mmCIF file of C-alpha atoms in Angstrom:
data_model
loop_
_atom_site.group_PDB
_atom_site.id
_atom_site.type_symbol
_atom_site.label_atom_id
_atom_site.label_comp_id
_atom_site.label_asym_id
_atom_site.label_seq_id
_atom_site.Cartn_x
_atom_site.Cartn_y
_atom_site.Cartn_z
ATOM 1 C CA UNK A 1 103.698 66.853 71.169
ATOM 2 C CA UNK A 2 100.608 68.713 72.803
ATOM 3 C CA UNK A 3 97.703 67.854 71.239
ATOM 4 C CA UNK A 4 95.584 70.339 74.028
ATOM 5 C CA UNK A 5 96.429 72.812 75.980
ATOM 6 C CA UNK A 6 94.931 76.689 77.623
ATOM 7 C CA UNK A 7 97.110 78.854 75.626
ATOM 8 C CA UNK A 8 98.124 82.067 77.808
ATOM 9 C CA UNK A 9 98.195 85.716 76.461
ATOM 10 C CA UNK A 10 100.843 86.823 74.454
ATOM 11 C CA UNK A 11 100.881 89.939 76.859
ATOM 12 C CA UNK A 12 99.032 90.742 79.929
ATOM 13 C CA UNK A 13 98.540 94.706 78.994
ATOM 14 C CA UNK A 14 96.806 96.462 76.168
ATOM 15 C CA UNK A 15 98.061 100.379 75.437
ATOM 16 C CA UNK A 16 95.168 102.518 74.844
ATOM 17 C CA UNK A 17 97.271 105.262 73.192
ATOM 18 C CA UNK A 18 99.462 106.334 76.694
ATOM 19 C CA UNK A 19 97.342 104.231 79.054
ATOM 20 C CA UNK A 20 97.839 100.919 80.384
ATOM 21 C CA UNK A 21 94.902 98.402 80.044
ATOM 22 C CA UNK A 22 96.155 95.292 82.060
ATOM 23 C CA UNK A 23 94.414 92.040 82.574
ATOM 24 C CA UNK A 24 94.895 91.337 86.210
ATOM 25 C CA UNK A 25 93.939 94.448 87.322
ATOM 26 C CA UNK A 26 90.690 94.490 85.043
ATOM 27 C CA UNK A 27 90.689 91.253 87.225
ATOM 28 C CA UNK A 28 90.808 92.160 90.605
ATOM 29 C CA UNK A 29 88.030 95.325 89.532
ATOM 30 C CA UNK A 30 85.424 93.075 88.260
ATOM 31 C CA UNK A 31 85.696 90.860 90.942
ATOM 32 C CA UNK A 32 85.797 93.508 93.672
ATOM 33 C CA UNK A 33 82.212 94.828 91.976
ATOM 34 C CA UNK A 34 81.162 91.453 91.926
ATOM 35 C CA UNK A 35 81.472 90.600 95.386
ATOM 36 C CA UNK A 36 79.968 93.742 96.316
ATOM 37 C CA UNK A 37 76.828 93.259 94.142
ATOM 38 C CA UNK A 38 76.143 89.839 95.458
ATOM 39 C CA UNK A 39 76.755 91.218 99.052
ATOM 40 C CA UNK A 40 74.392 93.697 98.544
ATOM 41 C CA UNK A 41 71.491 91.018 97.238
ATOM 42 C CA UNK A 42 72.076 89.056 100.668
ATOM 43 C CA UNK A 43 72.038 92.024 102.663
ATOM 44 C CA UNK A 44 69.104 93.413 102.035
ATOM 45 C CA UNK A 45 67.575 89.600 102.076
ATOM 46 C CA UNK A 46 69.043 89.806 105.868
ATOM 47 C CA UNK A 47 66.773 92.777 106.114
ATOM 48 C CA UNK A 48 69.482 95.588 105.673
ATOM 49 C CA UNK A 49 69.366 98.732 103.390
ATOM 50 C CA UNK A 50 70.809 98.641 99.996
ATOM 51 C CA UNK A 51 74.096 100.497 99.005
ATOM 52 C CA UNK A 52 74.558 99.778 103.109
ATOM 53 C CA UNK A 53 77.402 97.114 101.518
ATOM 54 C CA UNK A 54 79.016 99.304 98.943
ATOM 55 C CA UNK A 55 79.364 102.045 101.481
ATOM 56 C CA UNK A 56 81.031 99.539 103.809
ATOM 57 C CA UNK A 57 83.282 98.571 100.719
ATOM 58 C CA UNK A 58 84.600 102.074 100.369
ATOM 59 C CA UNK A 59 86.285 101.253 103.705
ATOM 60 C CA UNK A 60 87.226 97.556 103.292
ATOM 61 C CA UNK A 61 88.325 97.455 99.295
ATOM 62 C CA UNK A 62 91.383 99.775 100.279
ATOM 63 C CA UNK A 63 92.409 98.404 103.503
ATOM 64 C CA UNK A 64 91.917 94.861 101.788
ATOM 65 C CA UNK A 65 94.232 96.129 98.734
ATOM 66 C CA UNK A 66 97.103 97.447 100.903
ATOM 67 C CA UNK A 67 96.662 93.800 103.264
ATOM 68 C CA UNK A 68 96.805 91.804 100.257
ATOM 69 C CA UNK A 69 100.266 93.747 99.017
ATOM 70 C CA UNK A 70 101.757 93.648 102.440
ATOM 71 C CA UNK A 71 101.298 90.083 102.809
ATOM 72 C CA UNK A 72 102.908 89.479 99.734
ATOM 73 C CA UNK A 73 105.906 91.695 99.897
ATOM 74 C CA UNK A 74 106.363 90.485 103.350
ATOM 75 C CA UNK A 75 106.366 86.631 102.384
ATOM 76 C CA UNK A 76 108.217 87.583 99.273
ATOM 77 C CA UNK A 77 110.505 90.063 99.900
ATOM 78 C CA UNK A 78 113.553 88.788 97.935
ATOM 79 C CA UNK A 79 112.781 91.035 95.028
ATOM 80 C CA UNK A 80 111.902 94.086 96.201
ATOM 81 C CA UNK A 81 114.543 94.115 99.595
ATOM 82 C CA UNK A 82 117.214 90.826 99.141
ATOM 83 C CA UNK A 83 120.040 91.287 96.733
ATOM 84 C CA UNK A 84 119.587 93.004 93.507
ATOM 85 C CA UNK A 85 115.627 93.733 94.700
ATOM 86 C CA UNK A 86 114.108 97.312 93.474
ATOM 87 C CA UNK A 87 111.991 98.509 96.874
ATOM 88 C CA UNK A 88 110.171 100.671 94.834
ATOM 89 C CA UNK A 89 108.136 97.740 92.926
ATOM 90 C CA UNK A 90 106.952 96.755 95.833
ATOM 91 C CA UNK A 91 104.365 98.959 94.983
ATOM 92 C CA UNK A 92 103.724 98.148 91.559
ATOM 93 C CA UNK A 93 100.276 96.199 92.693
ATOM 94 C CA UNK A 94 99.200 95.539 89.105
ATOM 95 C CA UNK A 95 102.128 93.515 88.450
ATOM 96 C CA UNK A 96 100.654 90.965 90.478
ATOM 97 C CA UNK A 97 101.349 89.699 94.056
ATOM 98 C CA UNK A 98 98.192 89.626 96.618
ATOM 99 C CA UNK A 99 98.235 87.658 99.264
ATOM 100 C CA UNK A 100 94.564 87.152 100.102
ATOM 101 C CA UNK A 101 95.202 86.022 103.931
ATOM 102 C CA UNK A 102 96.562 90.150 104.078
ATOM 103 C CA UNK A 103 93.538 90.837 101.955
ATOM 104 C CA UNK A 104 90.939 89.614 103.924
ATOM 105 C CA UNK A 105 92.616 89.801 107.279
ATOM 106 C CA UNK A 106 93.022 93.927 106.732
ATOM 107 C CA UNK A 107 90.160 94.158 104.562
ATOM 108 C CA UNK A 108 87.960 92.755 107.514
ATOM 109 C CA UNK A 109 89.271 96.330 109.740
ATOM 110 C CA UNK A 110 88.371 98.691 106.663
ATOM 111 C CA UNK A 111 84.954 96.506 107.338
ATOM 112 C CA UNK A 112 85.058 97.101 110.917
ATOM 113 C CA UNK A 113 85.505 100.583 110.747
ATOM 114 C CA UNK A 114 82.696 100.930 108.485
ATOM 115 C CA UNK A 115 80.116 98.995 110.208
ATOM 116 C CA UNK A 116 81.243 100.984 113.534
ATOM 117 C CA UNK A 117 80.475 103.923 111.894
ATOM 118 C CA UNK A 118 76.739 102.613 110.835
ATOM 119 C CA UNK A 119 76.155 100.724 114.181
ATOM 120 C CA UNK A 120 75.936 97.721 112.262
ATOM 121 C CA UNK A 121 77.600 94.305 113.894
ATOM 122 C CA UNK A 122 80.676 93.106 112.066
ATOM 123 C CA UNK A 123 79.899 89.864 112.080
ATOM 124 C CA UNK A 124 76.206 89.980 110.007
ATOM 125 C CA UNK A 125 78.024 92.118 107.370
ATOM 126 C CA UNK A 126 80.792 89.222 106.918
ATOM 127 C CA UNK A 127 78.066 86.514 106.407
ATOM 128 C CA UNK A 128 76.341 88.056 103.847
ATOM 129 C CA UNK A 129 79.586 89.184 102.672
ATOM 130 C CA UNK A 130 81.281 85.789 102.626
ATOM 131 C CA UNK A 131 79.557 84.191 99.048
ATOM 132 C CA UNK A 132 80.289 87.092 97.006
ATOM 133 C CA UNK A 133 84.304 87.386 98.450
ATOM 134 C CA UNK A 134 84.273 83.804 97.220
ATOM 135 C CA UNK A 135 82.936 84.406 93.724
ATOM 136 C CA UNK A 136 85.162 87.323 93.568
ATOM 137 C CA UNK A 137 88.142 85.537 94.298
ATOM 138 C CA UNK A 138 87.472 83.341 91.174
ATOM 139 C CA UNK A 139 87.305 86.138 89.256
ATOM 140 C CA UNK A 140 90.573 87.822 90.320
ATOM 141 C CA UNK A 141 92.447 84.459 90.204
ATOM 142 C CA UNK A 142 92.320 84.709 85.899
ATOM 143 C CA UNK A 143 94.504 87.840 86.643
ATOM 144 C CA UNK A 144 96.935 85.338 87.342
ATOM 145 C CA UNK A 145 96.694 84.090 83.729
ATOM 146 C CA UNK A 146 97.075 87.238 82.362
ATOM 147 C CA UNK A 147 100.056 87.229 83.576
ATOM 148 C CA UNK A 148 101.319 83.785 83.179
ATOM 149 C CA UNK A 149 102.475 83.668 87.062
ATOM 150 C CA UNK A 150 101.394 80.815 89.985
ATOM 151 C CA UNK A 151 101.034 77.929 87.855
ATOM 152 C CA UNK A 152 101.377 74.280 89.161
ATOM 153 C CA UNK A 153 103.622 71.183 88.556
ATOM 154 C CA UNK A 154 104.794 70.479 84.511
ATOM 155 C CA UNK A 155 102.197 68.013 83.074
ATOM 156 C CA UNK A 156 101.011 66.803 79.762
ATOM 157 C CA UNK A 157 97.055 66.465 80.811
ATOM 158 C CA UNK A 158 94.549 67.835 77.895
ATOM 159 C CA UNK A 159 94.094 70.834 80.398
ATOM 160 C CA UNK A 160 97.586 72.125 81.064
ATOM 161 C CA UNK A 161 98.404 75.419 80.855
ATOM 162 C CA UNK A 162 101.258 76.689 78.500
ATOM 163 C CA UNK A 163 103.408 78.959 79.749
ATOM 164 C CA UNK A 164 105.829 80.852 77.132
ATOM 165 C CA UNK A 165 109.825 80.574 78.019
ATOM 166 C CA UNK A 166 111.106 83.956 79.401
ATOM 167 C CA UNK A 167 114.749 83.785 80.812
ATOM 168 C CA UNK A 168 115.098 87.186 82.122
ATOM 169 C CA UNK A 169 112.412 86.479 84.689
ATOM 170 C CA UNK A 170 114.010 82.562 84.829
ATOM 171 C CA UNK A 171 110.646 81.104 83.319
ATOM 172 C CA UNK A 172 110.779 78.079 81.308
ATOM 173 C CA UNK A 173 108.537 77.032 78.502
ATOM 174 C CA UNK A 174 105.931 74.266 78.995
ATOM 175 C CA UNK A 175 102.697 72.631 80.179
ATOM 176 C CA UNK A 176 101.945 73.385 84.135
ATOM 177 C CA UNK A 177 99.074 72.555 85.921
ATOM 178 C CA UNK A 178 96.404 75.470 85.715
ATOM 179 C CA UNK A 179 96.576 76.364 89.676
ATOM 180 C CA UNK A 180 94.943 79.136 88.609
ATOM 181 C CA UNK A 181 92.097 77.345 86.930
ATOM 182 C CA UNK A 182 91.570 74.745 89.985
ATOM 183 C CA UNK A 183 91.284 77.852 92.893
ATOM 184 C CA UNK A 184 88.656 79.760 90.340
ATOM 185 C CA UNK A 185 86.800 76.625 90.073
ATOM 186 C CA UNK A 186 87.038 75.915 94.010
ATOM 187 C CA UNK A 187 86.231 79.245 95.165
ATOM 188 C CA UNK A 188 82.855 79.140 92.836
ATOM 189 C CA UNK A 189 82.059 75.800 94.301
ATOM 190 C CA UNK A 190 82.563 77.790 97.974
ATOM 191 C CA UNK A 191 80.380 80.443 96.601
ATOM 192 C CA UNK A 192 77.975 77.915 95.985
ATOM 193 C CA UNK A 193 78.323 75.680 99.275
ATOM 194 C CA UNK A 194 77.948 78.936 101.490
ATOM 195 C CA UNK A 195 74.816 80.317 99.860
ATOM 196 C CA UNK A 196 73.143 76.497 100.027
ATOM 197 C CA UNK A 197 74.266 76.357 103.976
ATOM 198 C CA UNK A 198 73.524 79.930 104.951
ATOM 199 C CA UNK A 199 69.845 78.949 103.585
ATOM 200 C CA UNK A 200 69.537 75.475 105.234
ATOM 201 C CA UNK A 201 70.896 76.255 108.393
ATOM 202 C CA UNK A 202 70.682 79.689 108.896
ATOM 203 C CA UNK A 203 74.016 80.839 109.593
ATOM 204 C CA UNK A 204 74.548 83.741 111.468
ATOM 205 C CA UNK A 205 76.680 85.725 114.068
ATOM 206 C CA UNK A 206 80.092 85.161 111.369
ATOM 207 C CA UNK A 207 79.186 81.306 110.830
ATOM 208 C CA UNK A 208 78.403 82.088 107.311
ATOM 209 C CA UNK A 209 81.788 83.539 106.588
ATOM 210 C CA UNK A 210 83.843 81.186 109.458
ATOM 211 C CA UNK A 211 82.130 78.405 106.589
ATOM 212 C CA UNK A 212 83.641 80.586 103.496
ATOM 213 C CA UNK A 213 87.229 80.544 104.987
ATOM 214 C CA UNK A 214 87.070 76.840 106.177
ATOM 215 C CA UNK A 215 86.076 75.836 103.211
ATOM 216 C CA UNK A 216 88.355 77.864 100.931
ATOM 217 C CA UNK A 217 91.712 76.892 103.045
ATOM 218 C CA UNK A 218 90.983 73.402 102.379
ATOM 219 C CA UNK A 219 90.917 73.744 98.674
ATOM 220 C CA UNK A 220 93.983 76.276 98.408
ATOM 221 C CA UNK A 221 96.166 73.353 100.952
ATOM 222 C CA UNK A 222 96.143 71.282 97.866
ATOM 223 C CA UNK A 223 96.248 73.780 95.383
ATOM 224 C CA UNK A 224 99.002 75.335 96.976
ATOM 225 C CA UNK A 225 100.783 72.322 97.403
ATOM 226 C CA UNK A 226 101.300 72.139 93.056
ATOM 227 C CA UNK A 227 102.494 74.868 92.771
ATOM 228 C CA UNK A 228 106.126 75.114 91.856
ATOM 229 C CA UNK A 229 107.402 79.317 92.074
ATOM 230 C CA UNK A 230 109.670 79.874 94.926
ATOM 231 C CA UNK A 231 108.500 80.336 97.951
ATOM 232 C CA UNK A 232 109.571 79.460 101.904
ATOM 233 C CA UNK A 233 109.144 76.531 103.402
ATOM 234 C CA UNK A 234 108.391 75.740 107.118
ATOM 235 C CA UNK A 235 108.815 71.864 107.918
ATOM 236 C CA UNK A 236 108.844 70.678 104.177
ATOM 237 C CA UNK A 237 105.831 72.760 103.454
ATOM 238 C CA UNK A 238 105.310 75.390 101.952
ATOM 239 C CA UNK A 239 104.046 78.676 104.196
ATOM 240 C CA UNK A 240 100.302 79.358 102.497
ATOM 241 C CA UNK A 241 99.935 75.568 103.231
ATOM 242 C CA UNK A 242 100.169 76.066 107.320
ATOM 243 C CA UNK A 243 98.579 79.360 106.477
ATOM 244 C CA UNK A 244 95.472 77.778 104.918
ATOM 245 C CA UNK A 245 95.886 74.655 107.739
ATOM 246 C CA UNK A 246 95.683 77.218 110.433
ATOM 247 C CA UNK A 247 92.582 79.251 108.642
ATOM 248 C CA UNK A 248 90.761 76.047 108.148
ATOM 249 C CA UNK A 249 90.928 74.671 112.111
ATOM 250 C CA UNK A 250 90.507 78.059 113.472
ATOM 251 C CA UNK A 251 87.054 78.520 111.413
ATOM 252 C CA UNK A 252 86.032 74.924 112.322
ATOM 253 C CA UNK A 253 86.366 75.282 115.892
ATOM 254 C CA UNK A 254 84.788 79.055 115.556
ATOM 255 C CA UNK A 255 81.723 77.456 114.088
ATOM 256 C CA UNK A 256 81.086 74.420 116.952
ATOM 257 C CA UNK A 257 81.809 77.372 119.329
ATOM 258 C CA UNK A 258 79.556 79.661 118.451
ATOM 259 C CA UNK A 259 77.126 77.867 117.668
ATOM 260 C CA UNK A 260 76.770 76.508 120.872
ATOM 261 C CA UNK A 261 77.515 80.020 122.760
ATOM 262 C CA UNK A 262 75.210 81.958 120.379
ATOM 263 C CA UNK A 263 72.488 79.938 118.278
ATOM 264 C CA UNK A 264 70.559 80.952 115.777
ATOM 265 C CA UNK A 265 70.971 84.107 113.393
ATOM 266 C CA UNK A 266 71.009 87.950 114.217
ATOM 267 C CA UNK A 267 67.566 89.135 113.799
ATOM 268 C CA UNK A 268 67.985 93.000 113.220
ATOM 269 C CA UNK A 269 71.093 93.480 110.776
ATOM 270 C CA UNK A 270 70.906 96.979 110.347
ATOM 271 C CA UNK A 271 69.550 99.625 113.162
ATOM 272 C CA UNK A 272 66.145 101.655 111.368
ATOM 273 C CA UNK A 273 66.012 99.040 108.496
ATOM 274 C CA UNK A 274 63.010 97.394 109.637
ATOM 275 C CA UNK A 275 60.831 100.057 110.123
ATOM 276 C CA UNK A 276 62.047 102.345 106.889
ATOM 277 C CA UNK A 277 60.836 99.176 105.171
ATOM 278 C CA UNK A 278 57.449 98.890 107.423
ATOM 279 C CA UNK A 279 56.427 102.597 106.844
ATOM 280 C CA UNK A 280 57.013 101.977 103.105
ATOM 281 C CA UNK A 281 54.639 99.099 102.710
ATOM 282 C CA UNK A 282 52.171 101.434 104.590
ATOM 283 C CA UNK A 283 52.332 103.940 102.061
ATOM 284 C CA UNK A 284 52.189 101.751 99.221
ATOM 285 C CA UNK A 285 49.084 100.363 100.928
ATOM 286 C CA UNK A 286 47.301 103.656 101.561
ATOM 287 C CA UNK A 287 48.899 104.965 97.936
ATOM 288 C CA UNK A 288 46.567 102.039 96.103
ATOM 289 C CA UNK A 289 43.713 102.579 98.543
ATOM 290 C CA UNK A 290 43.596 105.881 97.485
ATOM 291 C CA UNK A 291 43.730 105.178 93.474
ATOM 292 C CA UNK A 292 41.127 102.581 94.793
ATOM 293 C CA UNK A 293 38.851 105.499 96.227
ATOM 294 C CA UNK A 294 39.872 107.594 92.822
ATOM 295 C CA UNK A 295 39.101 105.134 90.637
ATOM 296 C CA UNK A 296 35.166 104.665 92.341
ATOM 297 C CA UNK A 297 34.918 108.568 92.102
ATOM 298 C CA UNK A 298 35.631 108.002 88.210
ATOM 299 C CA UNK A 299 33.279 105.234 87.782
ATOM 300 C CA UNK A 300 30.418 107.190 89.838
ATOM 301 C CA UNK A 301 31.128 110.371 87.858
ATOM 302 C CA UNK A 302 30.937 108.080 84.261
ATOM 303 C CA UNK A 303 27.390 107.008 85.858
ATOM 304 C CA UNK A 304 26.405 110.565 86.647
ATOM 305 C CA UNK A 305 27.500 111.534 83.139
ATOM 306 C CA UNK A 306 25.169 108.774 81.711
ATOM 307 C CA UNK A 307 22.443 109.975 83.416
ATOM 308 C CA UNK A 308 22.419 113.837 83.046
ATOM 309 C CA UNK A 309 22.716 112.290 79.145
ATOM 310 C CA UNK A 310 20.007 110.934 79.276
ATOM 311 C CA UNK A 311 17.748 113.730 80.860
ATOM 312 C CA UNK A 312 19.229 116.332 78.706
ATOM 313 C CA UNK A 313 17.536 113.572 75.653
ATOM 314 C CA UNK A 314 14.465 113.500 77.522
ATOM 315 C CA UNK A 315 14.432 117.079 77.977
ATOM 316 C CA UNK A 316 13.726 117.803 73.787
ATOM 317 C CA UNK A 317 10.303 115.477 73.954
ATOM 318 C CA UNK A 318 9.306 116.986 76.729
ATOM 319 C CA UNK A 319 9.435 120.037 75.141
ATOM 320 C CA UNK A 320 7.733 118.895 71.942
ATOM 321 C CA UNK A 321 5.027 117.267 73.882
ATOM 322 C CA UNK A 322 4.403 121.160 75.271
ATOM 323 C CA UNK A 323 2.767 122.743 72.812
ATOM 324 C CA UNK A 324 -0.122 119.957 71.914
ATOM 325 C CA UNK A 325 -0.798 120.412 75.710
ATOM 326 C CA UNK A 326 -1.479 123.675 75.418
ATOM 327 C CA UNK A 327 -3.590 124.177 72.492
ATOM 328 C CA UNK A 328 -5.829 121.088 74.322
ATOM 329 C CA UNK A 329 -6.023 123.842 77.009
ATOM 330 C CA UNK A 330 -6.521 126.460 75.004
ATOM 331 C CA UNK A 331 -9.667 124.929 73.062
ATOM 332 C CA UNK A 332 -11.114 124.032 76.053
ATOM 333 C CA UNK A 333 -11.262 127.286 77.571
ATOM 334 C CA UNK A 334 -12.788 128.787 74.382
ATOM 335 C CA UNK A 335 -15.307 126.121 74.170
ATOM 336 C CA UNK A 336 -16.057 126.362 78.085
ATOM 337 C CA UNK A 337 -17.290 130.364 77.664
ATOM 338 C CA UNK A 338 -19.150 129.675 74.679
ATOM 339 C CA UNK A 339 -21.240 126.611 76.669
ATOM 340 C CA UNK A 340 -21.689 128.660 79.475
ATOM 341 C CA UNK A 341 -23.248 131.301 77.583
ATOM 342 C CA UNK A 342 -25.588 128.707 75.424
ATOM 343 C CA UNK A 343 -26.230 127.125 78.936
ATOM 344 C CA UNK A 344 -27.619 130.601 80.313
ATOM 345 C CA UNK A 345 -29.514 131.420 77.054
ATOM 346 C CA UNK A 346 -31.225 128.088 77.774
ATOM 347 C CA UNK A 347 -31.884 128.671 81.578
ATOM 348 C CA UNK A 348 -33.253 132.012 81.118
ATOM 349 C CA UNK A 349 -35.891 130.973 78.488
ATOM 350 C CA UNK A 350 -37.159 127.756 80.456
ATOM 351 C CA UNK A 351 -37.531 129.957 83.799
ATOM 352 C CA UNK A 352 -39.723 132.215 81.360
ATOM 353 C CA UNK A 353 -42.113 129.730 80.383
ATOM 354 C CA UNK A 354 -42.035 128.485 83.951
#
């Protein structure tokens, strides 16, 4: 008896009256917008625009959509062209089947395409790229459990996955390893060991992403290695495993290669960048030295204010003071005549009795 266990969904699709709500393709659309948003965060930290990524995406999403499904119908063509197949479902996408070597291998042209048309290098866009793929791939791996499909070897651990029986796909009831589970927890450790390299040793010129696949093909060897659904085998092994072996060497030896051939990181990302963001801290400067300059014109007019107050009070007792001033000069001009006239009534009599 299982005592624990991740219980899967009783169905992978929701019917919102005529329309189809299904899991893995809610999924791969979170993910996708994921990525993207964490690509956009590193790009402009690289010193690129923003939206530059998303309008990149509008290339690389589709062509990485159509890679994904070819790889998969191509590596797994039994039931859509062997005996009794339906070549129609091959392009039934939300049903599952992405094979993210197609993915990322066609999904890199859209990108191509894309940066040719914005003169930006390819290989700049994939490193800032490369954490947010990697978080996105976590995402879109729970698809998988919506769907109860890719699970591992039958086991009884407190974290196995149970899978319901379905015999007209030939699925059998049970605990399975959570393969799903163990690549969504790899890919956001690779998330995490790309963003912590890219900072420490400045990765550029594709190192950043050369790190991302590395990385990931040496978790999904193992992981692939559990798993139990049919698939072809090349020399005992399954193919993703030489896939993921091949990946894995190929980015090691692009990383010791380049870095000796081209050192360092790419120091202009995106053509015009630079100086859009140069002339815009210029006119943020001059926009606060002007409120600056506005805001002494305020404080000298307050002062002003103040002080044409204070006249216009002084003006009253001025005014009052007036009057008093000129009844002084009034008297005295009355009293002047009148002494003058004493004054000459005095002369004239002493020059007489001279």
């Amino acid at each position: 008896m299982d005592l624990a266990f991740i219980p899967s969904p009783s169905t992978g699709v929701v019917h919102l009256g005529p329309i189809p709500l299904r899991g893995y393709a809610f999924c791969i659309i979170i993910g996708v917008f994921i990525g993207v948003w964490l690509g956009n965060k590193r790009w402009i930290q690289r010193g690129g625009r923003s939206g530059t990524v998303a309008d990149i995406a509008v290339w690389a999403v589709p062509f990485g959509l159509v890679g994904g499904r070819l790889y998969h119908v191509i590596t797994t063509y039994e039931p859509y062209f062997g005996e009794g197949g339906h070549p129609l479902n091959a392009f039934k996408v939300w049903e599952g089947g992405l094979g993210i070597w197609g993915a990322v291998a066609l999904g890199a042209l859209g990108a191509w395409i894309g940066c040719r048309r914005r003169g930006i290098p390819l290989p700049a866009y994939m490193d800032a790229l490369a954490p947010g793929l990697a978080l996105g791939q976590a995402i879109g791996r729970w698809g998988n459990w919506f769907n109860q499909e890719l699970y591992g070897r039958a086991t009884d651990l407190p974290w196995a996955l149970k899978i319901s029986d379905d015999p007209s796909i030939g699925r059998v009831g049970g605990t399975y390893h959570p393969t799903f589970l163990y690549e969504s927890l790899w890919c956001i450790g690779v998330a995490l060991l790309v963003i912590w390299a890219d900072k420490r040793f400045k990765l550029g010129h594709g190192r950043a992403f050369a790190l991302y696949v590395a990385s990931y093909c040496a978790g999904r060897a193992w992981i692939e290695y559990m798993r139990v659904d049919e698939a072809h085998h090349i020399l005992g092994l399954r193919l993703n495993v030489w896939t993921a072996l091949i990946g894995l060497v190929v980015s090691v030896v692009y990383i010791v290669v380049s870095a000796k051939k081209i050192p360092g990181r790419e120091e202009v990302v995106e053509p015009g960048a630079l100086e859009e963001a140069a002339d815009g801290t210029r006119t943020g400067k001059t926009g606060a030295g002007t409120k600056q300059a506005d805001a002494k014109q305020a404080k000298a007019g307050i002062k002003t204010g103040k002080a044409d107050a204070e006249t216009t009070k002084a003006a009253p007792k001025a005014v009052k003071g007036a009057p008093k001033a000129a009844g002084s000069g009034k008297g005295s001009g009355a009293e002047g005549p009148a002494k003058l006239t004493k004054d000459a009534g005095s002369g004239s009599r002493s020059g007489k009795d001279s």
